[in-house]
CSV table of N, CA and C in Angstrom, one decimal:
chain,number,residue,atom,x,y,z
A,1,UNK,N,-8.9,66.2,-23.6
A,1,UNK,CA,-7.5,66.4,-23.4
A,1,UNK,C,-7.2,66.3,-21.9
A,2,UNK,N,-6.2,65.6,-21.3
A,2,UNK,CA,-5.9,65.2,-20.3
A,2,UNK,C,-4.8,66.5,-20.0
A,3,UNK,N,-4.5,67.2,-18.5
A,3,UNK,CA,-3.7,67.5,-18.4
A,3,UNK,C,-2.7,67.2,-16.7
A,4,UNK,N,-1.7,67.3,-17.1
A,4,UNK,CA,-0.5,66.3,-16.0
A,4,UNK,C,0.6,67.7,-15.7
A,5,UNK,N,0.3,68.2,-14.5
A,5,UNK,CA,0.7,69.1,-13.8
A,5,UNK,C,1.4,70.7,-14.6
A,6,UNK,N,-0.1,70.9,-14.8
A,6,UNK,CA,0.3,72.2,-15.4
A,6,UNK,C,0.4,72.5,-17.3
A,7,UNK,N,0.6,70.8,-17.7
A,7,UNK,CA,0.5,70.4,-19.7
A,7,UNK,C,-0.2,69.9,-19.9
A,8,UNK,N,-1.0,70.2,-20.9
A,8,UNK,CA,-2.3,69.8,-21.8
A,8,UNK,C,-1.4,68.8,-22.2
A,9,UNK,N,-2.5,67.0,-22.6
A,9,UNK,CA,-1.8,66.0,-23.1
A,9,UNK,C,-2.4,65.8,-24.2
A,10,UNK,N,-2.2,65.8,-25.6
A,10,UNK,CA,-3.0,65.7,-26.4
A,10,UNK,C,-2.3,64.3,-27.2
A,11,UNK,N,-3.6,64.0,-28.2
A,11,UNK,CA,-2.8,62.8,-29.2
A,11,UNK,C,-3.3,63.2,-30.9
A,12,UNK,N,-2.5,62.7,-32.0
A,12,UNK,CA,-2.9,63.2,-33.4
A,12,UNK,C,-2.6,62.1,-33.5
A,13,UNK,N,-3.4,61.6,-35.0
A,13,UNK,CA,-2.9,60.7,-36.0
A,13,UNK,C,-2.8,61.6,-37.3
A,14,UNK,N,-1.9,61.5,-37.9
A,14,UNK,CA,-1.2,61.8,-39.3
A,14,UNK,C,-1.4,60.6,-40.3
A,15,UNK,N,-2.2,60.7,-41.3
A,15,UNK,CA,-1.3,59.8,-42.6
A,15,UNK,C,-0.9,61.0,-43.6
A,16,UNK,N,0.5,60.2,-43.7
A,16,UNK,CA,1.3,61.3,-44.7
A,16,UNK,C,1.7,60.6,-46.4
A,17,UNK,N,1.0,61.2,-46.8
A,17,UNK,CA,1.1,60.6,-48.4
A,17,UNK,C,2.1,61.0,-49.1
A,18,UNK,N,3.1,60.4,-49.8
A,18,UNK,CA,4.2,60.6,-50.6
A,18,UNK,C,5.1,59.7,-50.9
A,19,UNK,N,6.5,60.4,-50.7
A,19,UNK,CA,7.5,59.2,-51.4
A,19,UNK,C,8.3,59.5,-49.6
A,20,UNK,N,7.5,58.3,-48.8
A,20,UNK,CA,7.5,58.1,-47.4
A,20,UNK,C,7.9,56.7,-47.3
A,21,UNK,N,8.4,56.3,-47.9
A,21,UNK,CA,8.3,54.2,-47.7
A,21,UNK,C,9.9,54.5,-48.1
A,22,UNK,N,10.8,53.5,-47.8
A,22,UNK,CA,12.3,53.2,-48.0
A,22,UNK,C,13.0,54.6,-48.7
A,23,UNK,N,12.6,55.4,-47.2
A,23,UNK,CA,13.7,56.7,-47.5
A,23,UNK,C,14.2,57.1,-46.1
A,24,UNK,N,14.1,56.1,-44.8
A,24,UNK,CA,14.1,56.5,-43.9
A,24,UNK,C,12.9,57.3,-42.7
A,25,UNK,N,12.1,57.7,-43.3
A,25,UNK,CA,11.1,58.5,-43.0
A,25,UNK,C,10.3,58.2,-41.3
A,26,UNK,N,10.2,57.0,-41.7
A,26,UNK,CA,9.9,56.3,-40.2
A,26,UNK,C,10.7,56.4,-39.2
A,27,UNK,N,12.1,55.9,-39.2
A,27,UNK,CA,12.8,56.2,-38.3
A,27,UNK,C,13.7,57.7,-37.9
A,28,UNK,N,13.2,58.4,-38.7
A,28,UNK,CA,13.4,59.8,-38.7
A,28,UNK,C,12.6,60.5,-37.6
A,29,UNK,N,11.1,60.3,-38.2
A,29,UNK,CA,9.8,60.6,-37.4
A,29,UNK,C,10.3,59.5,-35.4
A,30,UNK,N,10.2,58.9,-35.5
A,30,UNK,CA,10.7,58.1,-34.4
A,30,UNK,C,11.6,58.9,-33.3
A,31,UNK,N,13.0,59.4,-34.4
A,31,UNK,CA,14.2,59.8,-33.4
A,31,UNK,C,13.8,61.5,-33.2
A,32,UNK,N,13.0,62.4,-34.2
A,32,UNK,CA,12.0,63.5,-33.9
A,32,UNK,C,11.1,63.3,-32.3
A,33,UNK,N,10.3,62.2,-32.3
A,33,UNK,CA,9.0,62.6,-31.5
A,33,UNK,C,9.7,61.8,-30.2
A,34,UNK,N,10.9,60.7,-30.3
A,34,UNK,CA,11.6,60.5,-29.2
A,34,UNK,C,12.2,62.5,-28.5
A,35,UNK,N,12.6,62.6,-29.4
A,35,UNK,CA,13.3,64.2,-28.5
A,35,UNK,C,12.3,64.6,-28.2
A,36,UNK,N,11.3,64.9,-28.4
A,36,UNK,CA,10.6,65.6,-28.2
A,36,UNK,C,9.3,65.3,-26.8
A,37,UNK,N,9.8,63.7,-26.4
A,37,UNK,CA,9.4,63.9,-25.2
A,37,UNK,C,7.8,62.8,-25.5
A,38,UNK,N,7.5,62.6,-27.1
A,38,UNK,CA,6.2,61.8,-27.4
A,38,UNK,C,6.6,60.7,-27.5
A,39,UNK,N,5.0,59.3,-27.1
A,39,UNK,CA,4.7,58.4,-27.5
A,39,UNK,C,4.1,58.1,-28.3
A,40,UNK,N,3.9,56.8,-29.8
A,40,UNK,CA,3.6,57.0,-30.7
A,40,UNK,C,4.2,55.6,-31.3
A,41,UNK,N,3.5,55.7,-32.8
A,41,UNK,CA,4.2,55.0,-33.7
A,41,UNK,C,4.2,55.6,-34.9
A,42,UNK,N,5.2,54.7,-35.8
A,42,UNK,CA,5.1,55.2,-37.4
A,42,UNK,C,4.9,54.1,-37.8
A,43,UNK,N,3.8,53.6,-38.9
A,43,UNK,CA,3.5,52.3,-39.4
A,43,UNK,C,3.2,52.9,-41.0
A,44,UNK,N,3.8,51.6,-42.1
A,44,UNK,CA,4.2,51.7,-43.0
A,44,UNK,C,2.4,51.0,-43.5
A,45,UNK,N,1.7,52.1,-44.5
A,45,UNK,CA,0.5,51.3,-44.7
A,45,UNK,C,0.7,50.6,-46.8
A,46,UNK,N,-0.2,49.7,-46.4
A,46,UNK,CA,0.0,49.2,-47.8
A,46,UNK,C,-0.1,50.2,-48.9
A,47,UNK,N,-0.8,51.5,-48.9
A,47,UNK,CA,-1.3,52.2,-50.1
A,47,UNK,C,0.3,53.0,-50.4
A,48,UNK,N,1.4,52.8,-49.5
A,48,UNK,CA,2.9,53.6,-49.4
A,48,UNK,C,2.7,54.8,-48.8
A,49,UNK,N,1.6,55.0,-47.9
A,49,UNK,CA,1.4,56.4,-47.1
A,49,UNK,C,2.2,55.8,-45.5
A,50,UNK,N,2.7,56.4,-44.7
A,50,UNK,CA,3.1,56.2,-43.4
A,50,UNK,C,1.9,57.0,-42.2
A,51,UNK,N,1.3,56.5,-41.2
A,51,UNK,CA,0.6,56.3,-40.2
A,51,UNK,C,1.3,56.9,-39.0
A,52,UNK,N,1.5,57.9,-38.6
A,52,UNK,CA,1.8,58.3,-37.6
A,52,UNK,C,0.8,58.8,-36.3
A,53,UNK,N,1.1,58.2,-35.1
A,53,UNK,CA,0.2,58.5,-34.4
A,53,UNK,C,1.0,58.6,-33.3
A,54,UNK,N,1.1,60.2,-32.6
A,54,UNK,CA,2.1,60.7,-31.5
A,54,UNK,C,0.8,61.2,-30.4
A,55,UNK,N,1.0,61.0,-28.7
A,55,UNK,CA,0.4,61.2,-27.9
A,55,UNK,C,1.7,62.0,-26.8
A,56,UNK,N,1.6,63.2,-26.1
A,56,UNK,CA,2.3,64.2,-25.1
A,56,UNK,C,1.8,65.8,-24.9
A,57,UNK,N,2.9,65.9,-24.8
A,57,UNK,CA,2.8,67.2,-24.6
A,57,UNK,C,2.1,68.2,-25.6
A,58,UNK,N,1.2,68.9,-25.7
A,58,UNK,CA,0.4,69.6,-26.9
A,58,UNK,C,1.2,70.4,-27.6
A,59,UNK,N,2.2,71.2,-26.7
A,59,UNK,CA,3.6,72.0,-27.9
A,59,UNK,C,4.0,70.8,-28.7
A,60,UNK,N,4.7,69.7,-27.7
A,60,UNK,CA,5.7,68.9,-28.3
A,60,UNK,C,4.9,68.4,-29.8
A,61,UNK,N,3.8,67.8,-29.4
A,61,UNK,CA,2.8,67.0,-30.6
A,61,UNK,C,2.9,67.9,-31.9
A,62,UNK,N,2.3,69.3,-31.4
A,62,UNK,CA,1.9,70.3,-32.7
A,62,UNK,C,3.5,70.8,-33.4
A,63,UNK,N,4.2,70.8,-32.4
A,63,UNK,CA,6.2,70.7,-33.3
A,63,UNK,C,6.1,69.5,-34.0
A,64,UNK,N,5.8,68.6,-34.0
A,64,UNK,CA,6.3,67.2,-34.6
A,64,UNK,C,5.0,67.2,-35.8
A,65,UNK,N,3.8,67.5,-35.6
A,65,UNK,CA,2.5,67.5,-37.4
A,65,UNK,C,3.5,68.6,-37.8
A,66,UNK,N,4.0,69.9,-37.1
A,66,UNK,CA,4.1,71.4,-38.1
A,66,UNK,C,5.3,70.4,-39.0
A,67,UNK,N,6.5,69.7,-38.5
A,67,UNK,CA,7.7,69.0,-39.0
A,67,UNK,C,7.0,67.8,-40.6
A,68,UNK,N,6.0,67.3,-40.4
A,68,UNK,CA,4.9,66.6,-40.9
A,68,UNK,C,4.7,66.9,-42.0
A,69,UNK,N,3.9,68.2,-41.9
A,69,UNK,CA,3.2,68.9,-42.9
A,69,UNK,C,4.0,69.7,-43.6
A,70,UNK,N,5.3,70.1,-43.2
A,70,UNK,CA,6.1,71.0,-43.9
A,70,UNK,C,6.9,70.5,-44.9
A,71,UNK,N,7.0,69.1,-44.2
A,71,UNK,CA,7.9,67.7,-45.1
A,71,UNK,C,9.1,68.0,-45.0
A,72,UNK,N,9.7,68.8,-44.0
A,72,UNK,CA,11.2,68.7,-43.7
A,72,UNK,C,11.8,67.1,-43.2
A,73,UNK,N,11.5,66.2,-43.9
A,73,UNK,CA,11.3,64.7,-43.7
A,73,UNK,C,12.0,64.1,-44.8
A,74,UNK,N,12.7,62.8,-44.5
A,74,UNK,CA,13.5,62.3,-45.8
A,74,UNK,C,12.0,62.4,-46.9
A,75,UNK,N,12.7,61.9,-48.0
A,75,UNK,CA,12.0,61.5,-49.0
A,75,UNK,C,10.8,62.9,-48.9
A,76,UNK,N,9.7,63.0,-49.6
A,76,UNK,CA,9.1,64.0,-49.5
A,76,UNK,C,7.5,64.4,-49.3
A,77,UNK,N,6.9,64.9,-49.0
A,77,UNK,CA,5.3,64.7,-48.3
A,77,UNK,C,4.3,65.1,-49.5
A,78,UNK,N,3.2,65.1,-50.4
A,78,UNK,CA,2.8,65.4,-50.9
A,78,UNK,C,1.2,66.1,-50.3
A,79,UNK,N,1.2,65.1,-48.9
A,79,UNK,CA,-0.6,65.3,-48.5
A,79,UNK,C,-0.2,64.8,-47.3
A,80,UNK,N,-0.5,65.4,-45.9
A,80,UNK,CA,-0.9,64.9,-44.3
A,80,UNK,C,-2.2,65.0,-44.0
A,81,UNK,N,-2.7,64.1,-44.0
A,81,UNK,CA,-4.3,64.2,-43.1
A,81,UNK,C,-3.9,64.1,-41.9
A,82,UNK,N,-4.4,65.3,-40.9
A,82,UNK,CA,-4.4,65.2,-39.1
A,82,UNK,C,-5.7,64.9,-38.6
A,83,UNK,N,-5.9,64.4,-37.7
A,83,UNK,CA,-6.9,64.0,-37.0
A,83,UNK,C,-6.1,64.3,-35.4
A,84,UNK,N,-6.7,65.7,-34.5
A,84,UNK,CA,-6.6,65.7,-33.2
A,84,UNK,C,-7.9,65.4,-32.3
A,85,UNK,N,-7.3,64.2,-31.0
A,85,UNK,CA,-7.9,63.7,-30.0
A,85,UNK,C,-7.4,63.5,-28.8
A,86,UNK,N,-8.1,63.5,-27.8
A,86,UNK,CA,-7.8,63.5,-26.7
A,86,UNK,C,-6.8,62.6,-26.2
A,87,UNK,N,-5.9,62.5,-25.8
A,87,UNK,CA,-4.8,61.5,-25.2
A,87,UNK,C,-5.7,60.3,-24.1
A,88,UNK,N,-4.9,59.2,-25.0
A,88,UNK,CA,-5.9,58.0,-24.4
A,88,UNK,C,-5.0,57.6,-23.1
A,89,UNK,N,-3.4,57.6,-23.8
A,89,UNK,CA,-2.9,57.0,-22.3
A,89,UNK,C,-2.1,55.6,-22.3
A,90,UNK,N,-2.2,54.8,-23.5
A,90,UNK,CA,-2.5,53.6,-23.4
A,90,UNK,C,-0.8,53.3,-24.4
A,91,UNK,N,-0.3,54.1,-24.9
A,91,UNK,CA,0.7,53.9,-25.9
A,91,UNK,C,2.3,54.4,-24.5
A,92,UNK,N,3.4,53.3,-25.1
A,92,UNK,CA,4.4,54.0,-24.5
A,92,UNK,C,6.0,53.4,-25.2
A,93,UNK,N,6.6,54.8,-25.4
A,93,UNK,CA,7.8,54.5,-26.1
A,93,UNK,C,7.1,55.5,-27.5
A,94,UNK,N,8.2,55.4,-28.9
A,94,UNK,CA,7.4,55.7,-29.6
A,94,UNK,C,8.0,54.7,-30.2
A,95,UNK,N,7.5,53.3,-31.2
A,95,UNK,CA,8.0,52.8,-32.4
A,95,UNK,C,7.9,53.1,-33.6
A,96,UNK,N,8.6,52.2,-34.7
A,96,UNK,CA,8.1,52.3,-35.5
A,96,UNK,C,8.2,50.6,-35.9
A,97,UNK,N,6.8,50.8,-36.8
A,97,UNK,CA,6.2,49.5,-37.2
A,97,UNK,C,6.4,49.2,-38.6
């Protein structure tokens, strides 16, 4: 974990399993982890799970999986697998793909 004056930077990948594909969900997650200050993407994977992978601030990050996992998200979440890692650094903006 990298930290930048005084904040731990951390990065997660999420895939969130459900009814996540043409409900908005992507660009939801997007205008979420934009407020919140992260960089990141949301990418639509062929199995209809969405791929999210946000790198910042370690509050900001763990607000945006708890929002994830809770499924206060269009359409609705049935399964999030997290994976947390060190902030690489290399991502900027958040999109979605």
């Amino acid at each position: 974990m990298q930290t930048q004056v005084g904040t731990t930077v951390v990065r997660f990948t999420a895939v969130v399993v459900g009814r996540v594909q043409r409900v908005g969900f992507r660009d939801y997650v997007r205008t979420r982890a934009r407020r919140l200050g992260l960089v990141g993407s949301a990418t639509n994977l062929p199995d209809g799970a969405v791929e999210v992978i946000a790198e910042g601030d370690e509050s900001a990050c763990r607000d945006l999986a708890r929002l994830l996992v809770t499924g206060h998200t269009p359409g609705w979440t049935d399964r999030v697998q997290l994976v947390w890692r060190s902030a690489q650094g290399d991502l900027a903006d958040f999109r979605r793909k």
